[in-house]
XYZ file of C-alpha atoms in Angstrom:
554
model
C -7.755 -15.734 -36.375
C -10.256 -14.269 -33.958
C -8.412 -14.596 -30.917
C -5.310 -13.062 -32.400
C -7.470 -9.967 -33.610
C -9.042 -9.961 -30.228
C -5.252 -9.643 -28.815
C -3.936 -7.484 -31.034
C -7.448 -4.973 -30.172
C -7.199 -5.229 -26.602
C -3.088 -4.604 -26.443
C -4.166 -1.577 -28.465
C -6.750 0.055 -26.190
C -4.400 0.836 -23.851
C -0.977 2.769 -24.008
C 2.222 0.524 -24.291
C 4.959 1.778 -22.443
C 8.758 0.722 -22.339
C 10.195 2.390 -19.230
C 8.822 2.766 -15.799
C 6.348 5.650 -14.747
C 6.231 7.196 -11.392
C 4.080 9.881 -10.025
C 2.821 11.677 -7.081
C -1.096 11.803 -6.365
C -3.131 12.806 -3.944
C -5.332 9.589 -1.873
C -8.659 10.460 -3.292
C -8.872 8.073 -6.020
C -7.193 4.311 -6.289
C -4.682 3.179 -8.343
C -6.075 -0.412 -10.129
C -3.618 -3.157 -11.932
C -4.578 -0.907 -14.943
C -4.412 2.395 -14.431
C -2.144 4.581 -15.853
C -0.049 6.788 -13.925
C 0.800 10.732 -14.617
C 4.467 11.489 -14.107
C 4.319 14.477 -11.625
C 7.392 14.261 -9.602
C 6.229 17.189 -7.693
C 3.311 17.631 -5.167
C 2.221 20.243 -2.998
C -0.127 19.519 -0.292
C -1.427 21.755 2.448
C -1.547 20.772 5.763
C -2.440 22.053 9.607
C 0.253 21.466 12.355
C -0.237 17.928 13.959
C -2.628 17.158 11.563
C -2.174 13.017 9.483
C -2.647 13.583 6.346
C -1.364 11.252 3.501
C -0.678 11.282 -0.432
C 0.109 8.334 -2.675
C 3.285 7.226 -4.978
C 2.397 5.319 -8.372
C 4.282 3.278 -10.279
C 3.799 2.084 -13.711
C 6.469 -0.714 -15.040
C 7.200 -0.761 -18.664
C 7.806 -4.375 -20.066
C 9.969 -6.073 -17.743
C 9.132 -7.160 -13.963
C 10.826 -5.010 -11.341
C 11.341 -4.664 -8.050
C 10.654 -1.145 -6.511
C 11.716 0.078 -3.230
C 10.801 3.522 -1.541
C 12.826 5.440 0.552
C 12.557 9.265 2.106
C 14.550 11.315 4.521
C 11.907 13.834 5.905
C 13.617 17.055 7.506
C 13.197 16.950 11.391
C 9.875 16.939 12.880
C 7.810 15.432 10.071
C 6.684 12.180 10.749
C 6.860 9.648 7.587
C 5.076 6.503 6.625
C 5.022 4.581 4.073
C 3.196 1.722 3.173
C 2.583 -0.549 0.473
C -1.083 -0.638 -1.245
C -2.429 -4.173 -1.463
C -5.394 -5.796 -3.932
C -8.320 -7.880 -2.871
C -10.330 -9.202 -5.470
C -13.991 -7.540 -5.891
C -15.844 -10.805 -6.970
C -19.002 -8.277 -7.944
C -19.812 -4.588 -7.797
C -22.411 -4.436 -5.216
C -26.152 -3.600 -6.569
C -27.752 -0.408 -6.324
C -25.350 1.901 -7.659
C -25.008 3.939 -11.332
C -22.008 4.003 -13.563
C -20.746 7.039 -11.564
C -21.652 5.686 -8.244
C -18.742 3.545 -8.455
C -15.162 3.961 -8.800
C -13.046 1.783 -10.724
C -15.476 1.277 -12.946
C -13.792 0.315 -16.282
C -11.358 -2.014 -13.803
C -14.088 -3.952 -11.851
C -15.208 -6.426 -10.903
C -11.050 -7.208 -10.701
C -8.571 -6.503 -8.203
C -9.360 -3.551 -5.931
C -6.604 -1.439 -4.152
C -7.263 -0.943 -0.195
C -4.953 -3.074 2.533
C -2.377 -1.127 3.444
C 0.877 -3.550 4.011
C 4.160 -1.935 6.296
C 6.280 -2.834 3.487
C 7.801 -0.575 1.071
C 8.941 -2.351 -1.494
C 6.771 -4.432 -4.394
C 7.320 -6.448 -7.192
C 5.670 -5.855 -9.907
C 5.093 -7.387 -13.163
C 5.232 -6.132 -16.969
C 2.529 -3.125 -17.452
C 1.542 -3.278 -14.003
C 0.678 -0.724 -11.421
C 0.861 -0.111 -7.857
C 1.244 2.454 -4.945
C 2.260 3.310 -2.006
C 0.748 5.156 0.899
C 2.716 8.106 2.633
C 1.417 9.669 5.768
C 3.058 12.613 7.027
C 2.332 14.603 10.158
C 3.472 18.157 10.505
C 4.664 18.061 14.560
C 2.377 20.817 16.511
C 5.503 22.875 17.238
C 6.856 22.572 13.650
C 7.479 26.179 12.122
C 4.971 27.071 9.766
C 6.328 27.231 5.936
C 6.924 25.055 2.997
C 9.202 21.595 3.488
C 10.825 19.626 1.264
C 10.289 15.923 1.525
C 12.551 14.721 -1.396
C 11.094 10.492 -2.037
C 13.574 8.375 -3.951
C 12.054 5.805 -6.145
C 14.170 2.797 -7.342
C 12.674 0.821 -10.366
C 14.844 -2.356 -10.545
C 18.477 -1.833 -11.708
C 17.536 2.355 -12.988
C 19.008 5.148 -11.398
C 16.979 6.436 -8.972
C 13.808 8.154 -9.683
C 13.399 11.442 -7.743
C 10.127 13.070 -6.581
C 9.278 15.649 -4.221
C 6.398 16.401 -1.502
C 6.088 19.894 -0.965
C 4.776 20.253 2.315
C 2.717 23.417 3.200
C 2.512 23.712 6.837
C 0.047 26.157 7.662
C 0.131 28.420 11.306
C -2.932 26.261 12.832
C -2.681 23.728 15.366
C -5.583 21.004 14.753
C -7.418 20.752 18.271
C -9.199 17.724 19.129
C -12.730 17.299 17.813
C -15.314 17.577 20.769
C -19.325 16.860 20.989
C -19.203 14.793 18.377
C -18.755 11.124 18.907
C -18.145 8.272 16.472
C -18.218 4.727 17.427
C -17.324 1.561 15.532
C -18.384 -1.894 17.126
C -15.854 -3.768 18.092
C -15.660 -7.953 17.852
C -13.698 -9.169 20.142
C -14.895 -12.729 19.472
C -13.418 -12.145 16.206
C -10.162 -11.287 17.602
C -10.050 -14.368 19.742
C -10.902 -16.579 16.539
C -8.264 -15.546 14.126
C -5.604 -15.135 16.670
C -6.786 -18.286 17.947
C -6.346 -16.778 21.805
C -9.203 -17.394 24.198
C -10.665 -14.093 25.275
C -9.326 -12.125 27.886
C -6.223 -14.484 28.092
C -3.305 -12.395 29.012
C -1.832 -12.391 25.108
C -5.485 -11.334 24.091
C -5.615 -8.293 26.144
C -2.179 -7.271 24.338
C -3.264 -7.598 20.902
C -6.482 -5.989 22.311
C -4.891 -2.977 23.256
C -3.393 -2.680 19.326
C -7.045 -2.640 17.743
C -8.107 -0.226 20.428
C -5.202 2.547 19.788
C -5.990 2.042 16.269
C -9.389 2.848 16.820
C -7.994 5.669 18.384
C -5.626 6.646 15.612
C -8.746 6.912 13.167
C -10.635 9.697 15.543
C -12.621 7.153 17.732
C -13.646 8.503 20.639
C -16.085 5.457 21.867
C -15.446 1.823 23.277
C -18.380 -0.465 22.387
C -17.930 -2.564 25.684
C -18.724 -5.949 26.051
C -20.338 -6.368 29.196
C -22.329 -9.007 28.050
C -21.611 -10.532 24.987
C -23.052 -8.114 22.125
C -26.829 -9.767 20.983
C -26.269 -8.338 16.946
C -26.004 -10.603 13.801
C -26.358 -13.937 15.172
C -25.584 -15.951 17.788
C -21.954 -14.917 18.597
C -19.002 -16.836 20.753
C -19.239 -15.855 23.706
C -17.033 -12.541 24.754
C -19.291 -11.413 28.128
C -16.435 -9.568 30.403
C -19.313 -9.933 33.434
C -18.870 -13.111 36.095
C -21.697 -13.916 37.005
C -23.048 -16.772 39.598
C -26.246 -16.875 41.225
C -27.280 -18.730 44.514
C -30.666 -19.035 45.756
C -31.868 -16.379 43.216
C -29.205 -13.604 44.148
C -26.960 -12.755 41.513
C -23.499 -11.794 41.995
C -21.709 -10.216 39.550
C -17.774 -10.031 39.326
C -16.506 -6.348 37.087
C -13.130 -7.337 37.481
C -12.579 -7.753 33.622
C -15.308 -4.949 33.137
C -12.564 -2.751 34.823
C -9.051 -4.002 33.206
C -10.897 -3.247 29.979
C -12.322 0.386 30.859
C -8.615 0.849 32.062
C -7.119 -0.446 28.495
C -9.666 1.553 26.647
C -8.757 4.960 29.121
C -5.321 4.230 28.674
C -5.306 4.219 24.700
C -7.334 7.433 24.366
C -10.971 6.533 24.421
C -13.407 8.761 26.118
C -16.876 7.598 26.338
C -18.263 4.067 25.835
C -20.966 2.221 24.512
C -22.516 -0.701 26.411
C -24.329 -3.847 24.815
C -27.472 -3.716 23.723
C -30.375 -4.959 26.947
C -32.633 -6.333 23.835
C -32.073 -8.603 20.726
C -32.264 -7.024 17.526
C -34.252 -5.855 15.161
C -37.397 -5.571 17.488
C -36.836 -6.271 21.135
C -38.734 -9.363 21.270
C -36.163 -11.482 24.123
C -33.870 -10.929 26.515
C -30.024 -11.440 25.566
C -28.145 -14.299 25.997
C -25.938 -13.800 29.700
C -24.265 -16.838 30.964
C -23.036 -18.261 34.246
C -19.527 -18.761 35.254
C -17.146 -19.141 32.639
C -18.605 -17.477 29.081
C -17.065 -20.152 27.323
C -19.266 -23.056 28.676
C -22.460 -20.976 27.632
C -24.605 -21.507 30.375
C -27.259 -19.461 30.128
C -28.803 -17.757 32.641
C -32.213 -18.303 30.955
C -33.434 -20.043 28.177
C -32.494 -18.239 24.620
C -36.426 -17.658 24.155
C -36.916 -15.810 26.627
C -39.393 -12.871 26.914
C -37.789 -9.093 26.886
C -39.878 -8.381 29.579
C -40.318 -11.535 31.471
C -40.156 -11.680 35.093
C -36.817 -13.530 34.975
C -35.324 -11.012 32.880
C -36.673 -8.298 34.874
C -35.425 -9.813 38.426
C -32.300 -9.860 36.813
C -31.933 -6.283 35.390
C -33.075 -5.242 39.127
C -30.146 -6.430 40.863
C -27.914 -5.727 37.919
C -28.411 -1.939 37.072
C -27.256 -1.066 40.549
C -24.291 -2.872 40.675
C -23.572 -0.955 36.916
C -24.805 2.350 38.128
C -22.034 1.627 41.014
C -19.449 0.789 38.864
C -19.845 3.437 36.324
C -19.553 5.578 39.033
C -16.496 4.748 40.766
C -14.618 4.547 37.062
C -16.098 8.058 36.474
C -17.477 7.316 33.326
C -21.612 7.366 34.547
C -22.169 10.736 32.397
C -20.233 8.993 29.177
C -21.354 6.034 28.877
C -24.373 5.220 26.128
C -27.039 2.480 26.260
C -29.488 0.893 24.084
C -32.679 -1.561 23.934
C -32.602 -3.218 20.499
C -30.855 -2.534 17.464
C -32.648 -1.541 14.114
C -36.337 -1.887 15.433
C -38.708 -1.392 12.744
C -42.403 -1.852 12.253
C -45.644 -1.775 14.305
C -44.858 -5.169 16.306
C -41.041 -3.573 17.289
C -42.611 -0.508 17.640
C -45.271 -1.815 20.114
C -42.437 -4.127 21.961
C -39.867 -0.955 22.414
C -42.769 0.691 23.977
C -42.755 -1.403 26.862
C -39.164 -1.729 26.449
C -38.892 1.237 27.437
C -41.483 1.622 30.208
C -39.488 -1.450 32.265
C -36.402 0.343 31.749
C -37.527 3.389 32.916
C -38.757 2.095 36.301
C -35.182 0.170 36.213
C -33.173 2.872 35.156
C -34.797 6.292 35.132
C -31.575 7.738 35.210
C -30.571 6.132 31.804
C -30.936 7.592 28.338
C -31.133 5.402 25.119
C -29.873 5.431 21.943
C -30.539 3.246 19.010
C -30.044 2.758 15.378
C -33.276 2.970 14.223
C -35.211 4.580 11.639
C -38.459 4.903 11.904
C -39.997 8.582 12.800
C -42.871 7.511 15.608
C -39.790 6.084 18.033
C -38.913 9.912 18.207
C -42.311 11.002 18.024
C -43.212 8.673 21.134
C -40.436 9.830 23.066
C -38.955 5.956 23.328
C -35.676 7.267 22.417
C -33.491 9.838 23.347
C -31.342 10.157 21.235
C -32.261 8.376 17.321
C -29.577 7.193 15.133
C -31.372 6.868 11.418
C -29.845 5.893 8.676
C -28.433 8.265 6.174
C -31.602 8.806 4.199
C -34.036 9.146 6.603
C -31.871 11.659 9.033
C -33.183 14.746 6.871
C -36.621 13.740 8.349
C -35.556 13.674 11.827
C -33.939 16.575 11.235
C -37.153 18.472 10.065
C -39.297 17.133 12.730
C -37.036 19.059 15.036
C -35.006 15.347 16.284
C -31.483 16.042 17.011
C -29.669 12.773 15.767
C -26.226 10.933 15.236
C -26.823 8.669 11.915
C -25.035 5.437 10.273
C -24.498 3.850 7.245
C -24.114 0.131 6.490
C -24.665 -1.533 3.691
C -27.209 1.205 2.311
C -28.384 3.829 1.405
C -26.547 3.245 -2.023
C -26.435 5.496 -5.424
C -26.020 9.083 -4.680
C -25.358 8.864 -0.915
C -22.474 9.027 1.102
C -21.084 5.190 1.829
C -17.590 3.491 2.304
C -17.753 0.401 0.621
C -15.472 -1.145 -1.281
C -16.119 0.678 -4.874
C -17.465 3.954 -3.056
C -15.093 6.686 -4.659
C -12.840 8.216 -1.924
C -14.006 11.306 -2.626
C -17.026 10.345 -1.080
C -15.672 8.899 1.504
C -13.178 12.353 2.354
C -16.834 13.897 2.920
C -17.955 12.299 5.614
C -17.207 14.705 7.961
C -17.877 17.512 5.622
C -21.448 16.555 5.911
C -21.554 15.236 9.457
C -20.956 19.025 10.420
C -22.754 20.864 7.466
C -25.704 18.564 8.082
C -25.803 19.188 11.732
C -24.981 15.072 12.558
C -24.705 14.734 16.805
C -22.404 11.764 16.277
C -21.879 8.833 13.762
C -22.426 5.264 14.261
C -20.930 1.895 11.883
C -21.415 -1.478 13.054
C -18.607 -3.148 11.176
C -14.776 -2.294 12.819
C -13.749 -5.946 12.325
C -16.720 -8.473 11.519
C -14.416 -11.198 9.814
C -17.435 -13.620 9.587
C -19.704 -15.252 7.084
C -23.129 -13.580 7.722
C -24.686 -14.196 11.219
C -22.516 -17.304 11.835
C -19.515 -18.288 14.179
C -17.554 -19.103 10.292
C -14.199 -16.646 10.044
C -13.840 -15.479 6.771
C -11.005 -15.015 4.797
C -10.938 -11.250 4.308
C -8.325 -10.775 2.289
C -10.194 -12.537 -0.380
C -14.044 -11.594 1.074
C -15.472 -8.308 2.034
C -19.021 -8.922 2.491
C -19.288 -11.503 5.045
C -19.803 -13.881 2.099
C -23.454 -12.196 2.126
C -23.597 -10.613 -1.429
C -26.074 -8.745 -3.026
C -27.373 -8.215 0.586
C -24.245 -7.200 1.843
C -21.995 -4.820 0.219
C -18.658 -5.540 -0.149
C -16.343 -3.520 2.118
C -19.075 -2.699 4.422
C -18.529 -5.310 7.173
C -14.649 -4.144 8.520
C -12.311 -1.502 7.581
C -9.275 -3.526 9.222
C -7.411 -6.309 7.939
C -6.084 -9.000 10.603
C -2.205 -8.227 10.528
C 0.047 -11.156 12.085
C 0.706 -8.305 14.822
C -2.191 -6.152 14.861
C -4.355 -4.470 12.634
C -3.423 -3.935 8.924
C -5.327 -0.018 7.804
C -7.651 0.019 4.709
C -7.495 2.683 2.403
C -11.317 3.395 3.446
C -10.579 3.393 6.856
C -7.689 6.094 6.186
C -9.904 8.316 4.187
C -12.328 8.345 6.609
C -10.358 9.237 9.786
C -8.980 11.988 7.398
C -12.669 13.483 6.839
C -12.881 12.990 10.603
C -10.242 15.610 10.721
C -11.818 18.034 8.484
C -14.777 18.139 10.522
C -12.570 19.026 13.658
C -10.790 21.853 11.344
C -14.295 23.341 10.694
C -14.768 22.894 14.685
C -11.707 24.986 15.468
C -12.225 27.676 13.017
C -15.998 28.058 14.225
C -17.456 27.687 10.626
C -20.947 28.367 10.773
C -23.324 24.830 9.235
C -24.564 27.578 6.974
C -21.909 29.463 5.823
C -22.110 29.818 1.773
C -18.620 28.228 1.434
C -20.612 24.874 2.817
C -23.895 25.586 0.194
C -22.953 23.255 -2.119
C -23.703 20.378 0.403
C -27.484 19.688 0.116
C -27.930 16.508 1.904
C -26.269 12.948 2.407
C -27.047 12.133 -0.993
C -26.415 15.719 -2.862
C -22.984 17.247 -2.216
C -19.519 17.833 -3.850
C -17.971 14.203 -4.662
C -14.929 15.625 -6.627
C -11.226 16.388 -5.213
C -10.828 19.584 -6.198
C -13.697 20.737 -4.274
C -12.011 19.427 -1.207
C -8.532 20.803 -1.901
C -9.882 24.812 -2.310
C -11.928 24.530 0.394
C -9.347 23.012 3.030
C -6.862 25.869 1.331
C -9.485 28.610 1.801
C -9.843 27.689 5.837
C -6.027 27.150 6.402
C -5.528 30.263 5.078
C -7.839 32.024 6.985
C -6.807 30.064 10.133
C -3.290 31.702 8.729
C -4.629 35.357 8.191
C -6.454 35.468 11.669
C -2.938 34.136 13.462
C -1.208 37.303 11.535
C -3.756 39.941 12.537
């Protein structure tokens, strides 16, 4: 008797419906299993010319399974997408967040929408919903105006369901965003694992070139190079481009795969690069691991204990930095190109070990310039680093002390501030680079492109069914990749769209030379205060395409 009043109380909390529901909607909030889904068969959306923008189609079945399949014709020189939205299962929410922190709350833990699968049909069940994602991309020499994009919608054996974009093309041509960079690192070791392709192999280098165009795509301007095989979370397979051999205690060092990649990278778009840490993590205390010969037999130069600043280390830097100043040089890429000492120092024992660090580097290097993701104020203060990378909740005191600074986010701060994990609402997400520029951000930094491991190990993961590198509550769930491995290439997240959309928002502020402090941008506070609602987004894109459009007419 209790179970069938359970029932009966649980089909009633939500609306029954007989026939299928379809709507338009914008991509700033995510379509669950269980959502229900407004029938607006028309959409306007405002866009600048050669700018990728996207908007979703819902559907919501009735009481029979169906098969749905999407179709458009887009008038000439619109380019169309459209993809289907996949689930992964959110096992947890991840800690640290309120109620309205999270989106999806009433749905999660559960299935969570965000692979995005070049397919565009689905089958659905009874009282199920899903979506699909539709980029379009006004062509640069499009005529401004309104466009038609008329998106048929058939629901199993119904007559076609008919909905409309309406595509406001505004007069502005988005430029490319400049002096800003943003880098994700990049695991090639994870590439070779799940495509099971030893590295640098001639079919690695091809599906190699598809991650780094996709990188690209999403308003990447950096290459995190692997040079030597990068010395973060753990002990890694080894994906060092360098050969190295060394005879009677001369090194010599073959770039030739140093160069085919710098050549990919130029070739798909990139323009600066970031080169692997000199330091381990989290405090500088050894040198990184290099090996001899082939990468594969890891052969280490020296043993893995080794001291940062040991004489062996040092001998080698000495006849290394030269032969990398050379090369950097003849590739043109010296005055581009960013280096670092150890990643996420913290404390009075890194703090101590960076200092000297630093002092052997600078009688190495003294033309080089560091970077780090680090925290802590006294690095600054010291004059160790040149340029800081805190984390979101400590920038506002770099900022203050007068510290330019790019910042990151991983798997915190949480709550209020601005993340992109898997239950972070997209609106937050869209503001990334609504706060990058109000905030006065020199570049942006996230160390997870494509980690498909279990936490600090050589274990692939299954990400399609684990987001956190099997590392929750320390990890948070969608923080360690925002690309799926596709059988092909990479498969987009919705985070990962959202994101390089926000990306192109802070170029659009670039190009209409909005001052940080104009009152339009007051609302913005810091990375944990700001507008997190859709609306806010929509009026204030309108309001600058529009006066992009006024300025064009006067």
């Amino acid at each position: 008797m209790l179970a069938t009043l359970l029932a009966s109380f649980l089909m009633s909390a939500l609306p029954i419906q007989s026939q299928p529901v379809v709507g338009l909607s914008t991509t700033l909030h995510r379509f669950y299993p269980q959502s229900q889904v407004e029938p607006i068969h028309l959409l306007e959306h405002d866009v600048a010319r050669g700018e990728r923008s996207s908007v979703q189609l819902a559907i919501r079945t009735g009481e029979d399974y169906a098969e749905v399949k999407v179709s458009a014709d887009p008038p000439k020189g619109i380019d169309f997408r459209v993809r289907r939205v996949g689930f992964v299962p959110l096992k947890h929410l991840n800690t640290g967040n309120r109620k309205e922190d999270v989106e999806g709350f009433e749905f999660t833990p559960g299935l969570v929408p965000d692979p995005l699968f070049d397919e565009t049909t689905c089958h659905t069940g009874p009282h199920e919903t899903n979506a699909f994602w539709i980029n379009v991309e006004a062509s640069k020499d499009l005529a401004p105006g309104k466009y038609n994009i008329p998106i048929q919608v058939k629901v199993g054996d119904g007559e076609p369901i008919v909905c409309q974009i309406r595509l406001v093309v505004h007069t502005i041509k988005l430029a490319e965003r400049v002096d800003f960079p943003v880098t994700h690192w990049f695991y090639c070791d994870a590439l070779s694992d799940f495509y099971h392709l030893e590295p640098f192999s001639e079919k690695f280098w091809a599906i190699l070139e598809k991650y780094i165009q996709n990188l690209v795509q999403h308003g990447n301007d950096v290459m995190h190079t692997p040079v030597f095989t990068p010395s973060t979370d753990g002990v890694k397979k080894p994906t060092q481009l360098l050969r190295i051999s060394k005879v009677s205690g001369t090194y010599h060092f073959d770039w030739t795969l140093v160069h085919r990649f710098v050549a990919l990278a130029k070739r798909c778009g990139i323009k600066r690069y970031e080169w692997a840490h000199f330091l381990t993590q989290w405090g500088c205390r050894n040198a990184i691991r290099i090996y001899e010969g082939n990468p594969l037999d890891e052969k280490l130069l020296w043993p893995a204990e080794t001291s940062a600043t040991s004489e062996i280390y040092k001998s080698f830097l000495a006849q290394f930095i030269p032969e990398l100043t050379r090369f950097l040089d003849h590739e043109g890429i010296r005055d581009v190109s960013y280096f670092h000492i150890s990643d996420e120092p913290h404390g009075d024992e890194a703090l101590a070990n960076y200092r000297v660090a630093r002092k052997m580097m600078r009688e190495l290097a003294p033309w080089m310039k560091f970077m780090d993701a680090l925290s802590q104020l006294s690095f600054a203060k010291e004059g160790l680093v040149d340029m800081p990378i805190p984390i979101l909740n400590e920038a506002p005191a770099f900022a203050k002390a007068g510290y330019p600074a790019w910042c990151y986010f991983c798997g915190g701060p949480r709550g209020e501030y601005l993340n992109r994990e898997l239950d972070t609402p997209l609106t937050k997400i869209r503001m990334s680079g609504w706060l990058f520029y109000k905030l006065r951000a020199r570049g942006f930094l996230h160390w997870g492109y494509n980690y498909w491991y279990q936490s600090q190990t050589r274990n692939l993961i299954d990400p399609f069914t684990e987001q956190s590198g099997a590392a929750w509550p320390g990890w948070a769930y969608g923080d360690t990749f925002v690309v799926y491995p596709g059988p092909a290439g990479p498969i987009d997240s919705i985070r990962w769209e959202v994101f390089s959309e926000s990306l192109q928002d802070y170029a659009l502020l670039q190009q209409v030379g909005m001052s940080p402090d104009d009152s339009s941008l007051e609302a913005i506070r810091d990375y944990a205060k700001f507008p997190k609602d859709a609306q806010w987004i929509a009026k204030q894109r309108k309001a600058i395409l529009e006066m992009a459009d006024n300025r064009t007419l006067k």
